[in-house]
């Protein structure tokens, strides 16, 4: 009985701390108008600060509160926090812009993500010697870090003034997350998490399983073979990478899925079936909404929310991509179900899902910040491997993003009449540099175990550092960089304000001088920049009444302020 009371106390206190942080974030997110902090980076910074304070005062808190708040639970994220965000993205999407640029969005979201996956996995596999990374780890990290977080950039872009750029960044971000999850699922089908979460912390270099394979016999006699120079040895790395992607290394279960072809086959299967499931679920919801007409708004909201959530859960139960299925379901609901709902029901559905999505985003970023200070993982990680791994991953993010975006943008400019400028291309590239809670959840999903050893802790800590670095550093640079590129200044420097005020004073003084000089002339005064309507000043025989003249003088003298 005492343990139940203690558990209830820990749950209540940890929930109260989270609700308090979320409330403060909601207030500060709309109050602080900083040109560096966005809502996502503010939540991550608040979470990081709260995590440090929890560690400082952990002796004064009930046992278990710090662990409850500083440990990221991937199941909670995937089951409860992610669905509202994805559903809101599908319901609130500008369908005309999305489908008019569907080809480019799919190229960037699917093909571009696959390119990022291949570049990161191939580089980690072939050109690094990290002792904590094996073949399956390199492939898993390639899929995990292919998931971008473009929310920060979308908060700066305006869908009205930049519809093409907004639709590309928005659509590519959603498709990218779904593709990354599908890629990781394909990797899991070949290398199950059980093989990636071994408690053995002593691993051979990633090239060991490749170089240990015997080479095929050469048709040339031995005396005609060239000597093994460094160039030939370096060239064999590419052969080894190709063999890794096409052969079945590490498949102890012999499930029939082999290497890269198994990953490709699983990827195409998961992608197509998830799309079909989401479309069928959306059409079913639309049919049921039309069938139960004249229902109260709360019942329509409950029906749309529960059935859409059921679509997501069904996709996860069947091993498909819940993100892609729910996104397609949201598009179908927005297209065919929302027009059949009552005005009150449609408004209630949109508002409720938008509110849940906003709260879920805040909780996600708060947890990302608090989880970065988990003392258990930091104590078990290998610092000598984590530091170079973090630096390598950050560099690979920049390079792989460029290789995944630039070719797709060039293809878009070839077939589309609306071309992307260099500024647009840079913004699209920059929007995919941030990593968020999807990467954190995926790395926990694949690597986390009950007993965290040095290998797992190093990989998880490196992922947390990269996610936090991109969220805070790149996120803080996003707003001033976008405003600089888009030539907008929401907050003008003080000297600019004084200069504009002085120019207004000079213009109004000039207006008053011209009015006095033209008193006895029947000439209309031109419109001035102060917003005053031009006045026709008559001569003394047609003088303006005294009250009107005094009123105009008063307005002219005060227009500068």
PDB file of N, CA and C in Angstrom, residues 83-93 353-354 357:
ATOM      1  N   UNK A  83       0.871  11.466 -32.600  1.00  0.00           N
ATOM      2  CA  UNK A  83      -0.339  11.463 -33.434  1.00  0.00           C
ATOM      3  C   UNK A  83      -1.044  12.812 -33.564  1.00  0.00           C
ATOM      4  N   UNK A  84      -1.239  13.619 -32.496  1.00  0.00           N
ATOM      5  CA  UNK A  84      -1.896  14.921 -32.722  1.00  0.00           C
ATOM      6  C   UNK A  84      -1.132  15.830 -33.668  1.00  0.00           C
ATOM      7  N   UNK A  85       0.201  15.793 -33.620  1.00  0.00           N
ATOM      8  CA  UNK A  85       1.002  16.643 -34.499  1.00  0.00           C
ATOM      9  C   UNK A  85       0.819  16.230 -35.954  1.00  0.00           C
ATOM     10  N   UNK A  86       0.852  14.928 -36.219  1.00  0.00           N
ATOM     11  CA  UNK A  86       0.714  14.442 -37.592  1.00  0.00           C
ATOM     12  C   UNK A  86      -0.703  14.671 -38.106  1.00  0.00           C
ATOM     13  N   UNK A  87      -1.706  14.436 -37.275  1.00  0.00           N
ATOM     14  CA  UNK A  87      -3.090  14.639 -37.710  1.00  0.00           C
ATOM     15  C   UNK A  87      -3.358  16.105 -38.014  1.00  0.00           C
ATOM     16  N   UNK A  88      -2.835  16.997 -37.194  1.00  0.00           N
ATOM     17  CA  UNK A  88      -3.007  18.425 -37.469  1.00  0.00           C
ATOM     18  C   UNK A  88      -2.305  18.824 -38.761  1.00  0.00           C
ATOM     19  N   UNK A  89      -1.161  18.218 -39.041  1.00  0.00           N
ATOM     20  CA  UNK A  89      -0.469  18.509 -40.298  1.00  0.00           C
ATOM     21  C   UNK A  89      -1.296  18.070 -41.496  1.00  0.00           C
ATOM     22  N   UNK A  90      -1.971  16.937 -41.385  1.00  0.00           N
ATOM     23  CA  UNK A  90      -2.806  16.483 -42.491  1.00  0.00           C
ATOM     24  C   UNK A  90      -4.080  17.286 -42.650  1.00  0.00           C
ATOM     25  N   UNK A  91      -4.712  17.657 -41.534  1.00  0.00           N
ATOM     26  CA  UNK A  91      -5.957  18.423 -41.611  1.00  0.00           C
ATOM     27  C   UNK A  91      -5.721  19.866 -42.040  1.00  0.00           C
ATOM     28  N   UNK A  92      -4.662  20.485 -41.540  1.00  0.00           N
ATOM     29  CA  UNK A  92      -4.423  21.895 -41.821  1.00  0.00           C
ATOM     30  C   UNK A  92      -3.591  22.167 -43.043  1.00  0.00           C
ATOM     31  N   UNK A  93      -3.298  21.160 -43.836  1.00  0.00           N
ATOM     32  CA  UNK A  93      -2.439  21.346 -44.994  1.00  0.00           C
ATOM     33  C   UNK A  93      -3.193  22.039 -46.118  1.00  0.00           C
ATOM     34  N   UNK A 353      -7.887  19.722 -32.367  1.00  0.00           N
ATOM     35  CA  UNK A 353      -6.680  19.032 -32.833  1.00  0.00           C
ATOM     36  C   UNK A 353      -5.503  19.993 -32.900  1.00  0.00           C
ATOM     37  N   UNK A 354      -5.756  21.244 -33.260  1.00  0.00           N
ATOM     38  CA  UNK A 354      -4.673  22.227 -33.264  1.00  0.00           C
ATOM     39  C   UNK A 354      -4.150  22.471 -31.849  1.00  0.00           C
ATOM     40  N   UNK A 357      -2.111  19.468 -30.779  1.00  0.00           N
ATOM     41  CA  UNK A 357      -0.835  19.458 -31.499  1.00  0.00           C
ATOM     42  C   UNK A 357       0.148  20.451 -30.896  1.00  0.00           C
TER      43      UNK A 357
END
